[in-house]
GROMACS .gro file of N, CA and C in nm:
model
  447
    1UNK      N    1  -5.614  -8.673  -2.317
    1UNK     CA    2  -5.571  -8.768  -2.216
    1UNK      C    3  -5.603  -8.711  -2.077
    2UNK      N    4  -5.665  -8.791  -1.993
    2UNK     CA    5  -5.703  -8.750  -1.858
    2UNK      C    6  -5.587  -8.775  -1.763
    3UNK      N    7  -5.557  -8.672  -1.684
    3UNK     CA    8  -5.448  -8.685  -1.587
    3UNK      C    9  -5.495  -8.771  -1.470
    4UNK      N   10  -5.417  -8.871  -1.435
    4UNK     CA   11  -5.453  -8.958  -1.322
    4UNK      C   12  -5.415  -8.891  -1.191
    5UNK      N   13  -5.506  -8.901  -1.095
    5UNK     CA   14  -5.483  -8.844  -0.962
    5UNK      C   15  -5.378  -8.927  -0.888
    6UNK      N   16  -5.306  -8.861  -0.800
    6UNK     CA   17  -5.207  -8.930  -0.717
    6UNK      C   18  -5.229  -8.893  -0.571
    7UNK      N   19  -5.255  -8.993  -0.490
    7UNK     CA   20  -5.272  -8.972  -0.346
    7UNK      C   21  -5.141  -8.918  -0.288
    8UNK      N   22  -5.030  -8.976  -0.329
    8UNK     CA   23  -4.899  -8.934  -0.279
    8UNK      C   24  -4.876  -8.786  -0.307
    9UNK      N   25  -4.897  -8.743  -0.430
    9UNK     CA   26  -4.874  -8.602  -0.464
    9UNK      C   27  -4.966  -8.510  -0.385
   10UNK      N   28  -5.092  -8.550  -0.370
   10UNK     CA   29  -5.188  -8.472  -0.292
   10UNK      C   30  -5.139  -8.455  -0.148
   11UNK      N   31  -5.094  -8.565  -0.087
   11UNK     CA   32  -5.050  -8.559   0.052
   11UNK      C   33  -4.914  -8.491   0.066
   12UNK      N   34  -4.829  -8.497  -0.034
   12UNK     CA   35  -4.702  -8.424  -0.030
   12UNK      C   36  -4.729  -8.274  -0.020
   13UNK      N   37  -4.831  -8.227  -0.089
   13UNK     CA   38  -4.868  -8.085  -0.080
   13UNK      C   39  -4.915  -8.052   0.061
   14UNK      N   40  -4.997  -8.138   0.118
   14UNK     CA   41  -5.047  -8.117   0.254
   14UNK      C   42  -4.931  -8.115   0.354
   15UNK      N   43  -4.839  -8.207   0.340
   15UNK     CA   44  -4.723  -8.214   0.430
   15UNK      C   45  -4.634  -8.091   0.413
   16UNK      N   46  -4.620  -8.042   0.292
   16UNK     CA   47  -4.540  -7.922   0.268
   16UNK      C   48  -4.597  -7.801   0.339
   17UNK      N   49  -4.729  -7.788   0.339
   17UNK     CA   50  -4.793  -7.676   0.410
   17UNK      C   51  -4.768  -7.685   0.560
   18UNK      N   52  -4.767  -7.806   0.615
   18UNK     CA   53  -4.740  -7.823   0.758
   18UNK      C   54  -4.594  -7.791   0.790
   19UNK      N   55  -4.501  -7.834   0.703
   19UNK     CA   56  -4.359  -7.801   0.724
   19UNK      C   57  -4.338  -7.650   0.727
   20UNK      N   58  -4.406  -7.580   0.637
   20UNK     CA   59  -4.395  -7.435   0.631
   20UNK      C   60  -4.449  -7.370   0.758
   21UNK      N   61  -4.563  -7.417   0.806
   21UNK     CA   62  -4.622  -7.362   0.929
   21UNK      C   63  -4.531  -7.387   1.049
   22UNK      N   64  -4.469  -7.504   1.055
   22UNK     CA   65  -4.377  -7.535   1.164
   22UNK      C   66  -4.251  -7.449   1.155
   23UNK      N   67  -4.201  -7.429   1.034
   23UNK     CA   68  -4.084  -7.343   1.015
   23UNK      C   69  -4.116  -7.199   1.058
   24UNK      N   70  -4.235  -7.151   1.025
   24UNK     CA   71  -4.276  -7.016   1.067
   24UNK      C   72  -4.282  -7.004   1.218
   25UNK      N   73  -4.325  -7.109   1.284
   25UNK     CA   74  -4.328  -7.109   1.430
   25UNK      C   75  -4.186  -7.101   1.485
   26UNK      N   76  -4.097  -7.181   1.431
   26UNK     CA   77  -3.958  -7.184   1.477
   26UNK      C   78  -3.887  -7.052   1.462
   27UNK      N   79  -3.924  -6.974   1.360
   27UNK     CA   80  -3.859  -6.844   1.337
   27UNK      C   81  -3.891  -6.742   1.446
   28UNK      N   82  -4.000  -6.762   1.517
   28UNK     CA   83  -4.042  -6.663   1.616
   28UNK      C   84  -4.013  -6.706   1.760
   29UNK      N   85  -3.927  -6.803   1.777
   29UNK     CA   86  -3.893  -6.849   1.912
   29UNK      C   87  -3.780  -6.766   1.971
   30UNK      N   88  -3.778  -6.759   2.102
   30UNK     CA   89  -3.664  -6.700   2.171
   30UNK      C   90  -3.671  -6.549   2.187
   31UNK      N   91  -3.773  -6.486   2.134
   31UNK     CA   92  -3.784  -6.341   2.147
   31UNK      C   93  -3.855  -6.307   2.276
   32UNK      N   94  -3.812  -6.202   2.340
   32UNK     CA   95  -3.872  -6.160   2.467
   32UNK      C   96  -3.966  -6.041   2.450
   33UNK      N   97  -3.959  -5.971   2.335
   33UNK     CA   98  -4.047  -5.857   2.313
   33UNK      C   99  -4.192  -5.903   2.308
   34UNK      N  100  -4.281  -5.822   2.361
   34UNK     CA  101  -4.423  -5.859   2.366
   34UNK      C  102  -4.480  -5.885   2.227
   35UNK      N  103  -4.441  -5.805   2.129
   35UNK     CA  104  -4.496  -5.823   1.994
   35UNK      C  105  -4.455  -5.959   1.938
   36UNK      N  106  -4.331  -6.001   1.966
   36UNK     CA  107  -4.285  -6.130   1.916
   36UNK      C  108  -4.349  -6.246   1.993
   37UNK      N  109  -4.372  -6.227   2.122
   37UNK     CA  110  -4.440  -6.330   2.199
   37UNK      C  111  -4.582  -6.349   2.147
   38UNK      N  112  -4.644  -6.241   2.108
   38UNK     CA  113  -4.778  -6.248   2.050
   38UNK      C  114  -4.773  -6.326   1.919
   39UNK      N  115  -4.668  -6.305   1.839
   39UNK     CA  116  -4.653  -6.380   1.713
   39UNK      C  117  -4.632  -6.528   1.742
   40UNK      N  118  -4.556  -6.559   1.848
   40UNK     CA  119  -4.534  -6.699   1.884
   40UNK      C  120  -4.667  -6.766   1.914
   41UNK      N  121  -4.750  -6.698   1.993
   41UNK     CA  122  -4.882  -6.754   2.028
   41UNK      C  123  -4.966  -6.774   1.903
   42UNK      N  124  -4.966  -6.675   1.818
   42UNK     CA  125  -5.043  -6.684   1.694
   42UNK      C  126  -4.993  -6.799   1.606
   43UNK      N  127  -4.861  -6.813   1.597
   43UNK     CA  128  -4.803  -6.918   1.512
   43UNK      C  129  -4.832  -7.058   1.565
   44UNK      N  130  -4.825  -7.077   1.698
   44UNK     CA  131  -4.852  -7.211   1.752
   44UNK      C  132  -5.000  -7.244   1.737
   45UNK      N  133  -5.086  -7.146   1.755
   45UNK     CA  134  -5.230  -7.171   1.738
   45UNK      C  135  -5.257  -7.208   1.592
   46UNK      N  136  -5.195  -7.138   1.499
   46UNK     CA  137  -5.211  -7.168   1.357
   46UNK      C  138  -5.158  -7.307   1.323
   47UNK      N  139  -5.037  -7.339   1.373
   47UNK     CA  140  -4.980  -7.470   1.344
   47UNK      C  141  -5.066  -7.581   1.403
   48UNK      N  142  -5.107  -7.564   1.528
   48UNK     CA  143  -5.187  -7.667   1.594
   48UNK      C  144  -5.318  -7.691   1.518
   49UNK      N  145  -5.381  -7.585   1.476
   49UNK     CA  146  -5.506  -7.596   1.401
   49UNK      C  147  -5.482  -7.675   1.271
   50UNK      N  148  -5.375  -7.642   1.199
   50UNK     CA  149  -5.343  -7.712   1.074
   50UNK      C  150  -5.308  -7.859   1.099
   51UNK      N  151  -5.230  -7.884   1.203
   51UNK     CA  152  -5.188  -8.022   1.232
   51UNK      C  153  -5.307  -8.108   1.273
   52UNK      N  154  -5.394  -8.055   1.358
   52UNK     CA  155  -5.512  -8.131   1.400
   52UNK      C  156  -5.606  -8.157   1.282
   53UNK      N  157  -5.620  -8.059   1.195
   53UNK     CA  158  -5.703  -8.077   1.075
   53UNK      C  159  -5.642  -8.185   0.984
   54UNK      N  160  -5.509  -8.183   0.972
   54UNK     CA  161  -5.440  -8.281   0.889
   54UNK      C  162  -5.458  -8.423   0.945
   55UNK      N  163  -5.440  -8.438   1.074
   55UNK     CA  164  -5.458  -8.570   1.136
   55UNK      C  165  -5.603  -8.616   1.120
   56UNK      N  166  -5.698  -8.525   1.139
   56UNK     CA  167  -5.839  -8.560   1.120
   56UNK      C  168  -5.864  -8.603   0.975
   57UNK      N  169  -5.802  -8.533   0.880
   57UNK     CA  170  -5.814  -8.571   0.739
   57UNK      C  171  -5.767  -8.715   0.719
   58UNK      N  172  -5.653  -8.746   0.774
   58UNK     CA  173  -5.600  -8.883   0.758
   58UNK      C  174  -5.690  -8.985   0.826
   59UNK      N  175  -5.727  -8.958   0.950
   59UNK     CA  176  -5.804  -9.055   1.029
   59UNK      C  177  -5.948  -9.072   0.979
   60UNK      N  178  -6.011  -8.962   0.940
   60UNK     CA  179  -6.154  -8.966   0.907
   60UNK      C  180  -6.183  -8.981   0.758
   61UNK      N  181  -6.084  -8.953   0.673
   61UNK     CA  182  -6.109  -8.962   0.529
   61UNK      C  183  -6.015  -9.063   0.463
   62UNK      N  184  -5.885  -9.039   0.475
   62UNK     CA  185  -5.788  -9.119   0.401
   62UNK      C  186  -5.784  -9.265   0.449
   63UNK      N  187  -5.779  -9.284   0.581
   63UNK     CA  188  -5.758  -9.418   0.635
   63UNK      C  189  -5.882  -9.506   0.632
   64UNK      N  190  -5.999  -9.447   0.620
   64UNK     CA  191  -6.123  -9.526   0.623
   64UNK      C  192  -6.183  -9.545   0.484
   65UNK      N  193  -6.115  -9.496   0.382
   65UNK     CA  194  -6.170  -9.499   0.247
   65UNK      C  195  -6.187  -9.642   0.194
   66UNK      N  196  -6.090  -9.726   0.220
   66UNK     CA  197  -6.093  -9.862   0.166
   66UNK      C  198  -6.023  -9.955   0.264
   67UNK      N  199  -6.080 -10.071   0.288
   67UNK     CA  200  -6.023 -10.165   0.386
   67UNK      C  201  -5.883 -10.213   0.347
   68UNK      N  202  -5.849 -10.206   0.218
   68UNK     CA  203  -5.715 -10.249   0.173
   68UNK      C  204  -5.605 -10.161   0.235
   69UNK      N  205  -5.639 -10.039   0.266
   69UNK     CA  206  -5.541  -9.944   0.320
   69UNK      C  207  -5.487  -9.995   0.454
   70UNK      N  208  -5.574 -10.054   0.533
   70UNK     CA  209  -5.534 -10.103   0.666
   70UNK      C  210  -5.438 -10.221   0.658
   71UNK      N  211  -5.423 -10.279   0.540
   71UNK     CA  212  -5.333 -10.394   0.524
   71UNK      C  213  -5.190 -10.352   0.491
   72UNK      N  214  -5.169 -10.222   0.469
   72UNK     CA  215  -5.033 -10.173   0.443
   72UNK      C  216  -4.952 -10.194   0.571
   73UNK      N  217  -4.834 -10.251   0.555
   73UNK     CA  218  -4.751 -10.296   0.667
   73UNK      C  219  -4.731 -10.189   0.776
   74UNK      N  220  -4.713 -10.064   0.739
   74UNK     CA  221  -4.681  -9.958   0.835
   74UNK      C  222  -4.805  -9.884   0.887
   75UNK      N  223  -4.923  -9.926   0.847
   75UNK     CA  224  -5.046  -9.854   0.883
   75UNK      C  225  -5.060  -9.831   1.033
   76UNK      N  226  -5.044  -9.936   1.113
   76UNK     CA  227  -5.061  -9.922   1.259
   76UNK      C  228  -4.956  -9.831   1.321
   77UNK      N  229  -4.833  -9.841   1.273
   77UNK     CA  230  -4.726  -9.756   1.325
   77UNK      C  231  -4.758  -9.608   1.296
   78UNK      N  232  -4.804  -9.580   1.177
   78UNK     CA  233  -4.839  -9.443   1.139
   78UNK      C  234  -4.949  -9.390   1.228
   79UNK      N  235  -5.051  -9.470   1.251
   79UNK     CA  236  -5.164  -9.426   1.336
   79UNK      C  237  -5.121  -9.404   1.481
   80UNK      N  238  -5.028  -9.484   1.530
   80UNK     CA  239  -4.980  -9.469   1.668
   80UNK      C  240  -4.901  -9.339   1.686
   81UNK      N  241  -4.843  -9.288   1.579
   81UNK     CA  242  -4.765  -9.166   1.589
   81UNK      C  243  -4.852  -9.041   1.603
   82UNK      N  244  -4.977  -9.047   1.560
   82UNK     CA  245  -5.063  -8.930   1.567
   82UNK      C  246  -5.079  -8.876   1.710
   83UNK      N  247  -5.109  -8.960   1.810
   83UNK     CA  248  -5.120  -8.907   1.947
   83UNK      C  249  -4.986  -8.849   1.997
   84UNK      N  250  -4.875  -8.908   1.954
   84UNK     CA  251  -4.743  -8.855   1.994
   84UNK      C  252  -4.723  -8.715   1.937
   85UNK      N  253  -4.764  -8.694   1.814
   85UNK     CA  254  -4.752  -8.564   1.750
   85UNK      C  255  -4.838  -8.462   1.824
   86UNK      N  256  -4.960  -8.498   1.854
   86UNK     CA  257  -5.051  -8.408   1.925
   86UNK      C  258  -4.995  -8.372   2.063
   87UNK      N  259  -4.939  -8.470   2.131
   87UNK     CA  260  -4.882  -8.446   2.264
   87UNK      C  261  -4.767  -8.344   2.257
   88UNK      N  262  -4.681  -8.357   2.158
   88UNK     CA  263  -4.570  -8.262   2.143
   88UNK      C  264  -4.621  -8.121   2.107
   89UNK      N  265  -4.719  -8.114   2.021
   89UNK     CA  266  -4.777  -7.984   1.985
   89UNK      C  267  -4.837  -7.919   2.109
   90UNK      N  268  -4.905  -7.996   2.191
   90UNK     CA  269  -4.962  -7.944   2.315
   90UNK      C  270  -4.853  -7.892   2.410
   91UNK      N  271  -4.741  -7.966   2.419
   91UNK     CA  272  -4.630  -7.921   2.505
   91UNK      C  273  -4.573  -7.789   2.455
   92UNK      N  274  -4.557  -7.778   2.323
   92UNK     CA  275  -4.504  -7.654   2.265
   92UNK      C  276  -4.598  -7.538   2.295
   93UNK      N  277  -4.725  -7.562   2.275
   93UNK     CA  278  -4.825  -7.456   2.301
   93UNK      C  279  -4.821  -7.415   2.448
   94UNK      N  280  -4.819  -7.511   2.536
   94UNK     CA  281  -4.817  -7.482   2.681
   94UNK      C  282  -4.693  -7.399   2.717
   95UNK      N  283  -4.577  -7.439   2.664
   95UNK     CA  284  -4.455  -7.366   2.695
   95UNK      C  285  -4.458  -7.224   2.640
   96UNK      N  286  -4.509  -7.207   2.519
   96UNK     CA  287  -4.517  -7.073   2.461
   96UNK      C  288  -4.612  -6.986   2.543
   97UNK      N  289  -4.725  -7.040   2.583
   97UNK     CA  290  -4.820  -6.964   2.663
   97UNK      C  291  -4.764  -6.928   2.800
   98UNK      N  292  -4.678  -7.015   2.854
   98UNK     CA  293  -4.613  -6.987   2.984
   98UNK      C  294  -4.483  -6.909   2.966
   99UNK      N  295  -4.451  -6.873   2.840
   99UNK     CA  296  -4.329  -6.799   2.806
   99UNK      C  297  -4.203  -6.876   2.845
  100UNK      N  298  -4.210  -7.008   2.828
  100UNK     CA  299  -4.095  -7.094   2.855
  100UNK      C  300  -4.036  -7.142   2.722
  101UNK      N  301  -3.914  -7.190   2.728
  101UNK     CA  302  -3.844  -7.234   2.607
  101UNK      C  303  -3.912  -7.356   2.547
  102UNK      N  304  -3.935  -7.350   2.417
  102UNK     CA  305  -4.002  -7.460   2.345
  102UNK      C  306  -3.913  -7.527   2.243
  103UNK      N  307  -3.790  -7.480   2.230
  103UNK     CA  308  -3.702  -7.527   2.124
  103UNK      C  309  -3.683  -7.679   2.128
  104UNK      N  310  -3.663  -7.735   2.248
  104UNK     CA  311  -3.642  -7.879   2.261
  104UNK      C  312  -3.761  -7.957   2.205
  105UNK      N  313  -3.881  -7.912   2.236
  105UNK     CA  314  -4.001  -7.982   2.190
  105UNK      C  315  -4.023  -7.963   2.039
  106UNK      N  316  -3.988  -7.845   1.990
  106UNK     CA  317  -4.000  -7.822   1.845
  106UNK      C  318  -3.904  -7.913   1.770
  107UNK      N  319  -3.783  -7.927   1.822
  107UNK     CA  320  -3.685  -8.017   1.758
  107UNK      C  321  -3.733  -8.162   1.763
  108UNK      N  322  -3.791  -8.201   1.875
  108UNK     CA  323  -3.848  -8.337   1.888
  108UNK      C  324  -3.960  -8.357   1.786
  109UNK      N  325  -4.046  -8.256   1.775
  109UNK     CA  326  -4.157  -8.263   1.682
  109UNK      C  327  -4.107  -8.271   1.538
  110UNK      N  328  -4.009  -8.190   1.504
  110UNK     CA  329  -3.952  -8.193   1.369
  110UNK      C  330  -3.897  -8.332   1.336
  111UNK      N  331  -3.827  -8.391   1.432
  111UNK     CA  332  -3.770  -8.524   1.411
  111UNK      C  333  -3.880  -8.629   1.391
  112UNK      N  334  -3.983  -8.624   1.477
  112UNK     CA  335  -4.093  -8.718   1.466
  112UNK      C  336  -4.169  -8.698   1.335
  113UNK      N  337  -4.193  -8.573   1.297
  113UNK     CA  338  -4.266  -8.547   1.174
  113UNK      C  339  -4.188  -8.592   1.050
  114UNK      N  340  -4.056  -8.573   1.052
  114UNK     CA  341  -3.975  -8.622   0.939
  114UNK      C  342  -3.992  -8.773   0.923
  115UNK      N  343  -3.984  -8.844   1.036
  115UNK     CA  344  -3.999  -8.990   1.034
  115UNK      C  345  -4.141  -9.028   0.990
  116UNK      N  346  -4.238  -8.961   1.047
  116UNK     CA  347  -4.379  -8.990   1.020
  116UNK      C  348  -4.414  -8.966   0.873
  117UNK      N  349  -4.376  -8.850   0.823
  117UNK     CA  350  -4.408  -8.815   0.684
  117UNK      C  351  -4.337  -8.909   0.587
  118UNK      N  352  -4.211  -8.940   0.615
  118UNK     CA  353  -4.137  -9.032   0.527
  118UNK      C  354  -4.206  -9.169   0.523
  119UNK      N  355  -4.249  -9.216   0.638
  119UNK     CA  356  -4.318  -9.344   0.645
  119UNK      C  357  -4.449  -9.340   0.566
  120UNK      N  358  -4.525  -9.234   0.585
  120UNK     CA  359  -4.651  -9.220   0.512
  120UNK      C  360  -4.628  -9.215   0.361
  121UNK      N  361  -4.534  -9.130   0.321
  121UNK     CA  362  -4.514  -9.109   0.178
  121UNK      C  363  -4.449  -9.229   0.110
  122UNK      N  364  -4.353  -9.292   0.176
  122UNK     CA  365  -4.282  -9.404   0.113
  122UNK      C  366  -4.362  -9.533   0.115
  123UNK      N  367  -4.448  -9.548   0.213
  123UNK     CA  368  -4.522  -9.674   0.222
  123UNK      C  369  -4.671  -9.656   0.196
  124UNK      N  370  -4.737  -9.584   0.282
  124UNK     CA  371  -4.883  -9.579   0.278
  124UNK      C  372  -4.938  -9.512   0.152
  125UNK      N  373  -4.898  -9.388   0.127
  125UNK     CA  374  -4.959  -9.316   0.015
  125UNK      C  375  -4.911  -9.367  -0.121
  126UNK      N  376  -4.787  -9.409  -0.129
  126UNK     CA  377  -4.742  -9.468  -0.255
  126UNK      C  378  -4.813  -9.602  -0.280
  127UNK      N  379  -4.839  -9.677  -0.174
  127UNK     CA  380  -4.912  -9.803  -0.187
  127UNK      C  381  -5.058  -9.777  -0.225
  128UNK      N  382  -5.117  -9.672  -0.169
  128UNK     CA  383  -5.255  -9.639  -0.204
  128UNK      C  384  -5.265  -9.608  -0.353
  129UNK      N  385  -5.164  -9.540  -0.407
  129UNK     CA  386  -5.164  -9.511  -0.550
  129UNK      C  387  -5.161  -9.640  -0.633
  130UNK      N  388  -5.102  -9.744  -0.579
  130UNK     CA  389  -5.094  -9.871  -0.651
  130UNK      C  390  -5.221  -9.956  -0.636
  131UNK      N  391  -5.282  -9.955  -0.517
  131UNK     CA  392  -5.393 -10.047  -0.494
  131UNK      C  393  -5.531  -9.989  -0.527
  132UNK      N  394  -5.542  -9.857  -0.533
  132UNK     CA  395  -5.670  -9.797  -0.565
  132UNK      C  396  -5.681  -9.773  -0.716
  133UNK      N  397  -5.801  -9.785  -0.766
  133UNK     CA  398  -5.823  -9.756  -0.908
  133UNK      C  399  -5.817  -9.604  -0.929
  134UNK      N  400  -5.808  -9.565  -1.053
  134UNK     CA  401  -5.805  -9.422  -1.087
  134UNK      C  402  -5.932  -9.353  -1.037
  135UNK      N  403  -6.045  -9.418  -1.054
  135UNK     CA  404  -6.173  -9.361  -1.009
  135UNK      C  405  -6.176  -9.349  -0.856
  136UNK      N  406  -6.122  -9.449  -0.786
  136UNK     CA  407  -6.118  -9.443  -0.639
  136UNK      C  408  -6.028  -9.330  -0.591
  137UNK      N  409  -5.915  -9.313  -0.657
  137UNK     CA  410  -5.823  -9.205  -0.619
  137UNK      C  411  -5.888  -9.069  -0.640
  138UNK      N  412  -5.955  -9.053  -0.752
  138UNK     CA  413  -6.024  -8.927  -0.780
  138UNK      C  414  -6.130  -8.900  -0.673
  139UNK      N  415  -6.208  -9.002  -0.641
  139UNK     CA  416  -6.313  -8.989  -0.539
  139UNK      C  417  -6.253  -8.955  -0.402
  140UNK      N  418  -6.145  -9.020  -0.366
  140UNK     CA  419  -6.080  -8.996  -0.237
  140UNK      C  420  -6.025  -8.853  -0.229
  141UNK      N  421  -5.963  -8.807  -0.334
  141UNK     CA  422  -5.908  -8.670  -0.334
  141UNK      C  423  -6.021  -8.568  -0.329
  142UNK      N  424  -6.132  -8.595  -0.396
  142UNK     CA  425  -6.249  -8.507  -0.387
  142UNK      C  426  -6.300  -8.501  -0.243
  143UNK      N  427  -6.311  -8.618  -0.178
  143UNK     CA  428  -6.355  -8.622  -0.038
  143UNK      C  429  -6.258  -8.544   0.052
  144UNK      N  430  -6.130  -8.562   0.027
  144UNK     CA  431  -6.029  -8.493   0.108
  144UNK      C  432  -6.038  -8.342   0.089
  145UNK      N  433  -6.054  -8.297  -0.034
  145UNK     CA  434  -6.068  -8.154  -0.060
  145UNK      C  435  -6.193  -8.097   0.006
  146UNK      N  436  -6.304  -8.172   0.000
  146UNK     CA  437  -6.427  -8.129   0.068
  146UNK      C  438  -6.406  -8.120   0.218
  147UNK      N  439  -6.335  -8.215   0.274
  147UNK     CA  440  -6.307  -8.214   0.417
  147UNK      C  441  -6.224  -8.092   0.457
  148UNK      N  442  -6.127  -8.058   0.374
  148UNK     CA  443  -6.036  -7.946   0.404
  148UNK      C  444  -6.103  -7.810   0.386
  149UNK      N  445  -6.204  -7.805   0.304
  149UNK     CA  446  -6.271  -7.675   0.278
  149UNK      C  447  -6.394  -7.652   0.360
   0.00000   0.00000   0.00000
């Protein structure tokens, strides 16, 4: 028996990696020692790189795969949140580089990402699993893996 691919499960893994990167960033906030400030810079650069790659994956691979995807009720709302996410990540990075407090922006980002991910997973990706054929899902996940590597 061939295991059927799941867009939702694939994206849940991607979202989990982003949550972990954001949590790692949050653990290194508030320290004044130079070594910890260096870790903060490293962590925000790592998180930003992962988040931008993830958004590019969604925009350039997942969302353009099939025109039916654009008919999902929450599609436009999800796409509008991407620039908001990038803006908050940029604010966090700017504050860390200026050695200013970033906690408020990280909390804002966490709240927005919880809402964003829930919307994607409950509506968009679960709907994609329903409307795409098994072959289409396999092809889409292959494209996504190629994009990520």
